[in-house]
Tab-separated table of C-alpha atoms in Angstrom:
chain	number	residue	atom	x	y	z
Z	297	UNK	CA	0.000	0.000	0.000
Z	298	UNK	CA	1.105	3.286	-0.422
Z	299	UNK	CA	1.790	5.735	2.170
Z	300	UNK	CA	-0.835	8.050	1.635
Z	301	UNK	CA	-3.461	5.570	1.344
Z	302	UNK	CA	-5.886	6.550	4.767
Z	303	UNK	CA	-7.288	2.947	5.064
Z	304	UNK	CA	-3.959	1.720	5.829
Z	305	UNK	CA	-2.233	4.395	7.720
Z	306	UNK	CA	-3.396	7.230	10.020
Z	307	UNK	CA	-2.763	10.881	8.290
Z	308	UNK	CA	-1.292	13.562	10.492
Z	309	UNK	CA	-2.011	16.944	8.790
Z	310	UNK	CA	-0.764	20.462	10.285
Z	311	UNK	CA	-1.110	23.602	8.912
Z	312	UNK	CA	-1.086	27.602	9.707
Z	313	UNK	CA	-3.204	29.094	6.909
Z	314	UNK	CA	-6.856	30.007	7.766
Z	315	UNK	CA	-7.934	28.840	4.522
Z	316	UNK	CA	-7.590	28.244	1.042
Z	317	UNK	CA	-7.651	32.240	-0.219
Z	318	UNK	CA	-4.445	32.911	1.233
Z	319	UNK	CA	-2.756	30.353	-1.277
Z	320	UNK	CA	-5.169	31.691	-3.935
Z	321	UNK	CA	-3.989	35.279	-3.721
Z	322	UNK	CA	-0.280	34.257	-3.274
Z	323	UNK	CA	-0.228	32.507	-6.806
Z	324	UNK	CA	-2.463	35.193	-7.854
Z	325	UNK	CA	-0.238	38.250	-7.094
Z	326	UNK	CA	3.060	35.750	-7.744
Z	327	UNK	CA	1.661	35.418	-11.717
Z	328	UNK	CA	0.196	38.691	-12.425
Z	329	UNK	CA	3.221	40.061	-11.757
Z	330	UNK	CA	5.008	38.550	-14.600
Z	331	UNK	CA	1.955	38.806	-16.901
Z	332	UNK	CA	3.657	40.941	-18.734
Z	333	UNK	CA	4.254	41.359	-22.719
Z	334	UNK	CA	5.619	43.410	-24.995
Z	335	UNK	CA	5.755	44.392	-28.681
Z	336	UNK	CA	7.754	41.175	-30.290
Z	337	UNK	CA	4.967	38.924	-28.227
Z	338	UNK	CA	2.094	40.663	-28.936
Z	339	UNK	CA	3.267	40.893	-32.917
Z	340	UNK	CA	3.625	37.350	-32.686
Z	341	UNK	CA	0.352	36.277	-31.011
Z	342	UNK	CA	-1.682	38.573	-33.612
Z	343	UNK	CA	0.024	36.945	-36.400
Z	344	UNK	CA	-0.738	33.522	-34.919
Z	345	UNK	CA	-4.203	34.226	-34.629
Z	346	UNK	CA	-4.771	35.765	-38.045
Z	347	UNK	CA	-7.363	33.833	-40.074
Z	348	UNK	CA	-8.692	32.225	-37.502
Z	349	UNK	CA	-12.684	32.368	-37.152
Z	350	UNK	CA	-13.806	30.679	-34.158
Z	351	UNK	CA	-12.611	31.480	-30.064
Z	352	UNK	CA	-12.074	27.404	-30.407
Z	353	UNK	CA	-9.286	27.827	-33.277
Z	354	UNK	CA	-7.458	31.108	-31.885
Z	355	UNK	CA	-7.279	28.609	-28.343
Z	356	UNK	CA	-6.121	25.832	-30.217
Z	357	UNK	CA	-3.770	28.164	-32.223
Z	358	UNK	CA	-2.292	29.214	-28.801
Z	359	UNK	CA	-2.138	26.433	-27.115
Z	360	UNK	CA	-0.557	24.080	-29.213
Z	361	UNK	CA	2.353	26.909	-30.197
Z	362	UNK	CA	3.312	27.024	-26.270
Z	363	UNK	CA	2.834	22.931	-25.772
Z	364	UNK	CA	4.782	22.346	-29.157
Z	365	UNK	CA	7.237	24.748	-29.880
Z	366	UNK	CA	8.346	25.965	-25.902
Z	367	UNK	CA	10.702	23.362	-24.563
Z	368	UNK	CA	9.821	22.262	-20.969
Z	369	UNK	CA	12.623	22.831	-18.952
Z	370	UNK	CA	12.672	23.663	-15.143
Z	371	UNK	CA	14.582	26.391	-13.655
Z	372	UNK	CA	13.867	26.760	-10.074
Z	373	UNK	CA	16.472	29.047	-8.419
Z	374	UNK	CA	15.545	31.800	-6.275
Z	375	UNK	CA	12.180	33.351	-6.400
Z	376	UNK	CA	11.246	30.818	-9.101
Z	377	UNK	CA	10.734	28.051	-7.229
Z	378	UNK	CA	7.159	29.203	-7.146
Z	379	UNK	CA	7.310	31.855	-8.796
Z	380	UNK	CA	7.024	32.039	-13.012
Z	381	UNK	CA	10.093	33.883	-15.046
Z	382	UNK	CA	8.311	37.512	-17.162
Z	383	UNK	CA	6.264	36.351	-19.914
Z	384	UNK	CA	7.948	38.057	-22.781
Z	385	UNK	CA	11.380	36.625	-21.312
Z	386	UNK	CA	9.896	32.825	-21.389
Z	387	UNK	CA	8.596	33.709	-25.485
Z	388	UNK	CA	12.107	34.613	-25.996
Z	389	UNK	CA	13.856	31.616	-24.416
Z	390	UNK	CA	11.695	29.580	-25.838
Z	391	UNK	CA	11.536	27.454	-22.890
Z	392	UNK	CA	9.857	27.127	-19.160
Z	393	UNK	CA	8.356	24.597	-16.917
Z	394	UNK	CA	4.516	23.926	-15.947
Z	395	UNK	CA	3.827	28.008	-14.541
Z	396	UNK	CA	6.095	29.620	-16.423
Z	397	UNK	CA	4.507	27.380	-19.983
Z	398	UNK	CA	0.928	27.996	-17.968
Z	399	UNK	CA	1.593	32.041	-17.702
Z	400	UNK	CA	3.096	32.944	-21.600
Z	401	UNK	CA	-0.283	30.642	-22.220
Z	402	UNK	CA	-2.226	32.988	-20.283
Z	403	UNK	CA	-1.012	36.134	-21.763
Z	404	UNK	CA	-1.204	35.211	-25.078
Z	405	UNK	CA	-4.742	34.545	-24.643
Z	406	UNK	CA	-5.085	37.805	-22.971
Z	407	UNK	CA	-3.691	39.072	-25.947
Z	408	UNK	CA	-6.453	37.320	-28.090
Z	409	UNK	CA	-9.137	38.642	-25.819
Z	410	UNK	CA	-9.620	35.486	-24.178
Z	411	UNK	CA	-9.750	34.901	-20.124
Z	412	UNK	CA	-8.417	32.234	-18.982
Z	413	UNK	CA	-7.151	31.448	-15.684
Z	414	UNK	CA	-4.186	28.999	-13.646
Z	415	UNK	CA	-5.214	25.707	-11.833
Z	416	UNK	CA	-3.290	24.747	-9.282
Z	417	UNK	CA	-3.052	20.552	-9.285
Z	418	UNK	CA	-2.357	18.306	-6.403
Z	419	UNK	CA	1.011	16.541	-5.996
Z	420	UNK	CA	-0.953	13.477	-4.957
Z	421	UNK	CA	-5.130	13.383	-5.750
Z	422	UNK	CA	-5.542	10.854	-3.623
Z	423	UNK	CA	-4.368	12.240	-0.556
Z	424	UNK	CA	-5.571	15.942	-1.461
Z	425	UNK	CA	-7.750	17.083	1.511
Z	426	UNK	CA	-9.512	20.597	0.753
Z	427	UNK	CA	-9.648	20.824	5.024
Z	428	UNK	CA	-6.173	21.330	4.771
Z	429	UNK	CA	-4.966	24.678	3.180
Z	430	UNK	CA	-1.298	24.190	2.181
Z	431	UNK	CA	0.915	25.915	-0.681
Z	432	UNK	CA	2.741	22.381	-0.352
Z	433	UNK	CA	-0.479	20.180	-1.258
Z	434	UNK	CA	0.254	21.408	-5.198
Z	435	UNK	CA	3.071	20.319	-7.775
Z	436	UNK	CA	1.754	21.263	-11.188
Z	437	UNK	CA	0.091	24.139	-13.046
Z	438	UNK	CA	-2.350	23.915	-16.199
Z	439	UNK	CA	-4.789	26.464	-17.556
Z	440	UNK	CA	-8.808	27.244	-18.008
Z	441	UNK	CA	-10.620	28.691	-20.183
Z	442	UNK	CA	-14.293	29.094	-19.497
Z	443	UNK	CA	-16.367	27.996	-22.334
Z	444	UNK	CA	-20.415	29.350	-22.500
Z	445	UNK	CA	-22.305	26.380	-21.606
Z	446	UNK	CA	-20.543	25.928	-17.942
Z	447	UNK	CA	-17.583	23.829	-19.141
Z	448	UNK	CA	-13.700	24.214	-19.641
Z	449	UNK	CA	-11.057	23.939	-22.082
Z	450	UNK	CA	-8.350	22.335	-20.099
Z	451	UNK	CA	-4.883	23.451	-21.021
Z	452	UNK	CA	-1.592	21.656	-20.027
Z	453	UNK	CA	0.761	23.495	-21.559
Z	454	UNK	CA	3.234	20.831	-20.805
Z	455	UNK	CA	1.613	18.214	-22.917
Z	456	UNK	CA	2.311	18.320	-26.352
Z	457	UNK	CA	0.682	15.363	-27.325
Z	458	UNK	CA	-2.428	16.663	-25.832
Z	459	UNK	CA	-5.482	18.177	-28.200
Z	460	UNK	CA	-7.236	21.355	-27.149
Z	461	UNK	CA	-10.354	19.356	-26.463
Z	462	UNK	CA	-8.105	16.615	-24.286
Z	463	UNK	CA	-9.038	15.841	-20.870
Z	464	UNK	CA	-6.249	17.048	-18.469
Z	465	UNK	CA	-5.965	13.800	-16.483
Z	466	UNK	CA	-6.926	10.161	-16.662
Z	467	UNK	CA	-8.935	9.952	-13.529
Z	468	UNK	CA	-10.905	13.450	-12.023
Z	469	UNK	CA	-9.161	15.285	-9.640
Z	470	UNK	CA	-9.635	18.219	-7.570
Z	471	UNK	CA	-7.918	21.833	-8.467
Z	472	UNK	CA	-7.846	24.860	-7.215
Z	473	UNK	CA	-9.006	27.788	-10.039
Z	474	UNK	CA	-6.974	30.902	-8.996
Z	475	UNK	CA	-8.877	34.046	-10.140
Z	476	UNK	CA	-6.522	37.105	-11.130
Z	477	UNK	CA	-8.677	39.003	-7.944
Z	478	UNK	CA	-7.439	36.148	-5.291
Z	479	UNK	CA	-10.789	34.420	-4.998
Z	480	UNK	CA	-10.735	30.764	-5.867
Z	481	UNK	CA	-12.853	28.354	-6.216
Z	482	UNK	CA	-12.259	24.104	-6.336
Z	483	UNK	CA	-13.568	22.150	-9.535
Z	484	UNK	CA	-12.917	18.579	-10.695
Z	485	UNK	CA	-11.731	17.893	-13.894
Z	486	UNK	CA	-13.947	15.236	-16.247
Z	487	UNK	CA	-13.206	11.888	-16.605
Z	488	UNK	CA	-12.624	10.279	-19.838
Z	489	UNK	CA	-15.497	9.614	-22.191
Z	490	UNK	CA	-15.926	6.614	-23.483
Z	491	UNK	CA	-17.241	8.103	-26.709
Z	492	UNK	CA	-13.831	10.060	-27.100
Z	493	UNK	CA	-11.034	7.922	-25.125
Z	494	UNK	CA	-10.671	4.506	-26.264
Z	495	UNK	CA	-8.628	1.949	-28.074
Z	496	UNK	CA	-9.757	0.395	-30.658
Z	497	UNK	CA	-7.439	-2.858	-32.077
Z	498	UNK	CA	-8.131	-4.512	-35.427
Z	499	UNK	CA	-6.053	-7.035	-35.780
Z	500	UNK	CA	-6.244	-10.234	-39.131
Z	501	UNK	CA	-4.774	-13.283	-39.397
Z	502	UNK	CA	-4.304	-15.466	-41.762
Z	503	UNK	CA	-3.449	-19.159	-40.529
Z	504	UNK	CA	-1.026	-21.503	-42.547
Z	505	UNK	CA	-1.082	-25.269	-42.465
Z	506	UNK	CA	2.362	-25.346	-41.679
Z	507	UNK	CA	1.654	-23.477	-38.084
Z	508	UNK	CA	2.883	-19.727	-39.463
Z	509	UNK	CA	0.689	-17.068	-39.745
Z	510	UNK	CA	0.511	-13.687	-41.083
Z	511	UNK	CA	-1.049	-10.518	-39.861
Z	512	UNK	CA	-2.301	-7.396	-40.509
Z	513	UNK	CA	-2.972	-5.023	-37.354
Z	514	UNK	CA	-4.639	-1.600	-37.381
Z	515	UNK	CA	-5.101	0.086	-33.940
Z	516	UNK	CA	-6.767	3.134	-33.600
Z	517	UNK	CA	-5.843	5.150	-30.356
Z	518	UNK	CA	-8.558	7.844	-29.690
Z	519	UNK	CA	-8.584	11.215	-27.544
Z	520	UNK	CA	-6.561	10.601	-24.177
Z	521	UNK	CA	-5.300	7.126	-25.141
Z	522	UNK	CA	-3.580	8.278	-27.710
Z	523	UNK	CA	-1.290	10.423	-25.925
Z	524	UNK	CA	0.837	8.501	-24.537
Z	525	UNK	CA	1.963	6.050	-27.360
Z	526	UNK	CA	1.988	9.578	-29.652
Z	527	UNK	CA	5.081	10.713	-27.543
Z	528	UNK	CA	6.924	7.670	-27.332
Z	529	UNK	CA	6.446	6.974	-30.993
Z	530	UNK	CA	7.007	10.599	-31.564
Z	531	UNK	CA	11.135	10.153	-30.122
Z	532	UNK	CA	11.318	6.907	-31.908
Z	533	UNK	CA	13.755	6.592	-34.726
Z	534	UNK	CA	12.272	3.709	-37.797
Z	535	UNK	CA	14.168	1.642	-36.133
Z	536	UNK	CA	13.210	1.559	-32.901
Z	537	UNK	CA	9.664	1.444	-33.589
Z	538	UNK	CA	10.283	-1.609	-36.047
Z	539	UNK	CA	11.788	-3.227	-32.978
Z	540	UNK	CA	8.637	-2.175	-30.890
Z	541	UNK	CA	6.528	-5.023	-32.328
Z	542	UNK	CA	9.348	-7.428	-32.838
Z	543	UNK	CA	9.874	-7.824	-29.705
Z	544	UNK	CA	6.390	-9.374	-29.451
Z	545	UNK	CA	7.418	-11.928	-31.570
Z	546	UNK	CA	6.225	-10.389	-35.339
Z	547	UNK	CA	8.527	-10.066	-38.052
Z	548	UNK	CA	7.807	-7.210	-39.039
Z	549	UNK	CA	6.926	-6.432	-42.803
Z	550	UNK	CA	5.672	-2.576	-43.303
Z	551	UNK	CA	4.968	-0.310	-40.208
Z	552	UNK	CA	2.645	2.614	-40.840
Z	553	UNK	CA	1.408	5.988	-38.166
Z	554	UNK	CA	-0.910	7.846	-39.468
Z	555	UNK	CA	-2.280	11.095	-37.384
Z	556	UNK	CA	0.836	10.730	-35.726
Z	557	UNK	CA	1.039	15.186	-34.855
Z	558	UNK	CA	-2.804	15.781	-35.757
Z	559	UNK	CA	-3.414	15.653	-32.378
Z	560	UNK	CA	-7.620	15.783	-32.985
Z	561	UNK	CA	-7.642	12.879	-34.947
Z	562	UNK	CA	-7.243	9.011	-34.109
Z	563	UNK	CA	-3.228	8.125	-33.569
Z	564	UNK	CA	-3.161	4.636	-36.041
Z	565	UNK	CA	-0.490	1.993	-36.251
Z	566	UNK	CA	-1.036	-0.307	-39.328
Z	567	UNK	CA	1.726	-3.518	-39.112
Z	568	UNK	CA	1.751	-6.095	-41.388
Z	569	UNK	CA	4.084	-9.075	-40.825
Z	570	UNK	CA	4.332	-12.929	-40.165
Z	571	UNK	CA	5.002	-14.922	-36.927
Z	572	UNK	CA	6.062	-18.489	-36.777
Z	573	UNK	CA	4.108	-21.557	-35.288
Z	574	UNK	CA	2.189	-19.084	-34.207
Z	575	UNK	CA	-0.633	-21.941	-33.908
Z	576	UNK	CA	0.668	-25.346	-32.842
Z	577	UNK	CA	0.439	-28.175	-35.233
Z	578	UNK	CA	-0.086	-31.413	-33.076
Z	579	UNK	CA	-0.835	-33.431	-35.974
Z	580	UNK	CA	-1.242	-33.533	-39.215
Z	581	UNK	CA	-5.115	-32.802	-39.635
Z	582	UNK	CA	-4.892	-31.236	-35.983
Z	583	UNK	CA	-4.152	-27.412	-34.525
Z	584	UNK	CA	-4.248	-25.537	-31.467
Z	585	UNK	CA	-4.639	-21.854	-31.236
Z	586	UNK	CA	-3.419	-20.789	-27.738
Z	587	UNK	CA	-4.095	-17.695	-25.421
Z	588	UNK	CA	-5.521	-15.526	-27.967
Z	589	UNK	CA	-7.985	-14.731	-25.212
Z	590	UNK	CA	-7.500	-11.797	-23.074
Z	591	UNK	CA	-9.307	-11.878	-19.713
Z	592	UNK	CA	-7.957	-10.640	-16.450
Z	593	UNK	CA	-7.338	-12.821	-13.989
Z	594	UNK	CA	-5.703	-11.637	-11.356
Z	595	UNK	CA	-3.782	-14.884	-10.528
Z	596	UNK	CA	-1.069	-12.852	-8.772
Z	597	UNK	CA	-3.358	-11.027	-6.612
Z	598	UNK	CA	-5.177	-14.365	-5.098
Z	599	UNK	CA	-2.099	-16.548	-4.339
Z	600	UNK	CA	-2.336	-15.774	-0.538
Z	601	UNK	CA	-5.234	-17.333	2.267
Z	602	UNK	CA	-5.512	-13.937	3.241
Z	603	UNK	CA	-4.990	-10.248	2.785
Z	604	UNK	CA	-3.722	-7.867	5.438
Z	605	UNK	CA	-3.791	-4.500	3.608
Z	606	UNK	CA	-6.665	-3.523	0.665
Z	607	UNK	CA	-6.287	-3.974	-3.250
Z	608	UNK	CA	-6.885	-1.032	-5.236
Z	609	UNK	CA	-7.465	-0.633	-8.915
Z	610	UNK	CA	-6.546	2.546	-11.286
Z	611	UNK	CA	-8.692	3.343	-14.134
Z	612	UNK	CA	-8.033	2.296	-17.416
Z	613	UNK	CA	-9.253	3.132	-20.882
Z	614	UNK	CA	-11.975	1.318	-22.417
Z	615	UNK	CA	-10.519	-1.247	-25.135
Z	616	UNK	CA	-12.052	-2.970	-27.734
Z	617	UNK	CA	-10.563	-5.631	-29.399
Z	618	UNK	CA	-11.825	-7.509	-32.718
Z	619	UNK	CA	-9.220	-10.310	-34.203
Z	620	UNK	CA	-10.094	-12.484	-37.077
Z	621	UNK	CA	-8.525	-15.829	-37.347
Z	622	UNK	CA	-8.503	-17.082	-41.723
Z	623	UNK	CA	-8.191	-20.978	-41.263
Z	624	UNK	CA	-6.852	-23.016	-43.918
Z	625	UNK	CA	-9.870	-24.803	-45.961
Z	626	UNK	CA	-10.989	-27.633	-44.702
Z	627	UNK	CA	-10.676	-26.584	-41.452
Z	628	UNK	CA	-13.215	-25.957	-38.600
Z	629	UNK	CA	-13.292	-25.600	-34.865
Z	630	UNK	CA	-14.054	-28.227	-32.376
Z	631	UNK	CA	-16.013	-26.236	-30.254
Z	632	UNK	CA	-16.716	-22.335	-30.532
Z	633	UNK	CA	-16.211	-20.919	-27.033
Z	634	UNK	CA	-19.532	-19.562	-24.970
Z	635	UNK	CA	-19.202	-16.390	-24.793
Z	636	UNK	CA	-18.430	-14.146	-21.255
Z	637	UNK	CA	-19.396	-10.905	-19.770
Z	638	UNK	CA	-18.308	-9.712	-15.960
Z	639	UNK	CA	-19.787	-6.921	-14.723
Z	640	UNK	CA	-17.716	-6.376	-11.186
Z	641	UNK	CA	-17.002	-2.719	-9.591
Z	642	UNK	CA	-13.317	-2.675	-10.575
Z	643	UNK	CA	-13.501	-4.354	-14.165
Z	644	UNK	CA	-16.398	-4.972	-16.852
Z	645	UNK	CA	-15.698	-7.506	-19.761
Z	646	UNK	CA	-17.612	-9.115	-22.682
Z	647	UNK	CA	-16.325	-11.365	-25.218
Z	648	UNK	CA	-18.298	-12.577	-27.955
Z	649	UNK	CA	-17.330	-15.553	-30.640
Z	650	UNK	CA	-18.374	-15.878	-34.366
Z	651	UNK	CA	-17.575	-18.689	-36.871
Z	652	UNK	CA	-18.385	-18.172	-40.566
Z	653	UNK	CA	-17.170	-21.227	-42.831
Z	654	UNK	CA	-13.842	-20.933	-42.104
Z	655	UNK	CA	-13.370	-17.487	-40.426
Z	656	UNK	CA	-13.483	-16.997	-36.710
Z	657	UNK	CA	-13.317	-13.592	-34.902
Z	658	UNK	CA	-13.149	-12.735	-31.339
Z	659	UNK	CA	-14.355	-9.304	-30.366
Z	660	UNK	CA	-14.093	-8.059	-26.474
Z	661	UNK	CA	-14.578	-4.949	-24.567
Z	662	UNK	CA	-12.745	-4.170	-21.550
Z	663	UNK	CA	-12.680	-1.131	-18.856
Z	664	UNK	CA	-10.984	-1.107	-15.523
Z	665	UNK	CA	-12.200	0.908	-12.759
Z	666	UNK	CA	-10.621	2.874	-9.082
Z	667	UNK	CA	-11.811	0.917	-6.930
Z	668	UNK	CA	-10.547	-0.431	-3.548
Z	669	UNK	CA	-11.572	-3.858	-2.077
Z	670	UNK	CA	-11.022	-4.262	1.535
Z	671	UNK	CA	-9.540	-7.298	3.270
Z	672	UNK	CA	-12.841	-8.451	4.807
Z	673	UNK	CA	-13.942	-8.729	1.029
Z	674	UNK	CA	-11.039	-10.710	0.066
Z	675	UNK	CA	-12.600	-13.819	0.027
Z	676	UNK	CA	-15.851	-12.663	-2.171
Z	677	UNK	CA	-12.940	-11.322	-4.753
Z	678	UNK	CA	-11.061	-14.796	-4.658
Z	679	UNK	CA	-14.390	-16.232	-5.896
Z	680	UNK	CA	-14.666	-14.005	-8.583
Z	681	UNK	CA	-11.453	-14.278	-10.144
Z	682	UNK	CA	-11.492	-17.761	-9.573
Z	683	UNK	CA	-14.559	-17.459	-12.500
Z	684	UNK	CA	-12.570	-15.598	-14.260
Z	685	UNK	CA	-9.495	-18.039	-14.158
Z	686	UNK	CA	-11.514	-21.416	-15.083
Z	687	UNK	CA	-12.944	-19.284	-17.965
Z	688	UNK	CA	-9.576	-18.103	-19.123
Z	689	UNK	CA	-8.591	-22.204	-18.878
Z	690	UNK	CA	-11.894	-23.161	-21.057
Z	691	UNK	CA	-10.560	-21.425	-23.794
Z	692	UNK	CA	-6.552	-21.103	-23.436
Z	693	UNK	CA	-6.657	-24.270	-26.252
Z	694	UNK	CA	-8.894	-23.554	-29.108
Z	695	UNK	CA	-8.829	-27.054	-31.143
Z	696	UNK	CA	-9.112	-26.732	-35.504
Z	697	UNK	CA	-9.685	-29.861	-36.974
Z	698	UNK	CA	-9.225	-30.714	-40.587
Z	699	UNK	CA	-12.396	-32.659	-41.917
């Protein structure tokens, strides 16, 4: 468990500020006195914006110039430990970290005639107690920007894999909106839609008699799920990324990323290649398709009789998965697997099986969920995952037999 986690270990907090507006008009006063511009930046800005029509594209304009093209780079010495470096002085540098990225944001919206306003964010969200008023409790900076119908556009200017309509985080958290007057107010950032923030993986293969296969994958990483793999695939050279997938065992044949810096549209990785014995040959009019199945288990966390401390579970993207299986003719299955669903608090699952002649998909939808079980309910999650594991068995060996 971790240290912060309060159903484990007591929490001592102690503080000396009344309450939260003290903080709020400290970071206020700290960044409006380097909210400052000057002719170069505001030249800039104005051509930046030029041509575009909507609030929406001069944001986006903005944003993605200071995520993109300023370097993060911390210098905390002296006052600027909390405080951010002059505006104009960060433009010219060309680099900052989270306030000083947050405050040239800021200010060129101001230029644009846009508000938009800092967000203090919580070293640890799980641990964040709003009883509490601390400078300490906060780690990170992003920016606001109040839209018409009551919602935000949330701006990390650190991010620059991150779209203007991204959510800032993948869980909600708590953060303290910092107006420019020293009032504040707390407001939770959204959680990821399932509509938006998903993977979807495609993935065909054609079997061989001899055991080998080949495949063609196309995975489509939506909204926040994209982000991640976007930067890492971003600072990849050819190479590298070749070796990405042959280290899962493909040889890999042509490697495609599309949408890999249009940040608003799907991130997709098309691979085409070949594996070998891929599905087991036992014998000659016999073949075994193994652990093409994916089910948590959670062998690992059911080994023990007992559990002293809880188990908790982070939030993870909803995936969908669809792979098609080509069999050589002449081929069918011995059995077709029943098909599963799980609907438990910390994980929902459905798998679904389809044979036509000689082609067999698998298609599954998966979603994790925070959620903490306690020891007295160890036993009751045993028994589920025990379901879970015997299913996982049933189908581990998927039998083709040549008529």
């Amino acid at each position: 468990p971790e240290i912060v986690d309060r159903d484990v270990f007591p929490q001592y907090y102690c503080w000396t500020l009344g309450d939260w507006s003290i903080v709020s008009k400290w970071y206020a006063d700290l960044t409006k006195q380097q909210m400052q511009s000057n002719a170069e930046l505001e030249l800039f800005t104005q051509e930046l914006i030029a041509g575009q029509k909507t609030e929406k594209d001069i944001i986006r304009a903005i944003f993605y110039f200071v995520s993109q093209k300023i370097r993060y780079v911390a210098v905390e010495l002296g006052p600027h430990t909390h405080q951010p470096h002059l505006a104009h002085e960060i433009f010219k540098k060309r680099y900052g970290d989270c306030k000083d990225k947050t405050t040239l944001l800021l200010v060129m919206l101001r230029i644009a005639e846009i508000e938009g306003l800092p967000c203090l964010v919580p070293s640890v969200p799980e641990a964040f107690d709003k009883s509490a008023p601390t400078i300490h409790a906060f780690d990170h900076v992003i920016a606001v920007v109040p839209k018409k119908d009551g919602a935000y556009y949330w701006l990390d200017a650190t991010n620059e894999v991150a779209s203007v309509d991204a959510v800032p985080f993948d869980a909600p958290r708590d953060v303290l909106l910092v107006n420019m007057d020293g009032s504040y107010k707390f407001i939770k950032t959204p959680a990821p839609d399932d509509a938006k923030d998903y993977a979807d993986l495609q993935r065909s293969v054609i079997v061989k008699e001899s055991g080998d296969v080949s495949t063609e994958d196309i995975n489509y990483f939506y909204g926040k799920v994209a982000e991640d793999l976007r930067y890492e695939f971003k600072y990849m050279s050819p190479e590298k990324r070749k070796q990405y997938f042959e280290k899962k065992g493909m040889e890999v044949s042509n490697l495609e990323l599309l949408n890999l810096t249009e940040l608003e549209l799907p991130f997709i990785i098309k691979v085409k290649g070949s594996k070998k014995n891929h599905v087991q040959k036992l014998e000659e009019n016999v073949m075994i398709l193994s652990d093409v199945v994916k089910i948590p288990t959670y062998d690992d966390l059911t080994a023990s009789k007992t559990r002293k401390y809880p188990i908790s579970f982070d939030t993870f993207y909803l995936t969908k998965r669809k792979h098609i299986y080509h069999f050589p003719q002449g081929y069918k299955l011995r059995t077709i697997p029943v098909n599963f669903k799980r609907e438990d608090p910390f994980n929902e699952i459905q798998i679904k099986y389809n044979l036509a002649g000689n082609v067999f998909s698998i298609e599954s939808k998966s979603k994790d969920f925070r959620y903490k079980i306690q020891p007295y309910e160890y036993d009751a999650f045993k028994n589920n995952a025990l379901e879970r594991q015997k299913y996982k068995k049933s189908v581990s060996n998927i039998i083709l037999e040549k008529e």
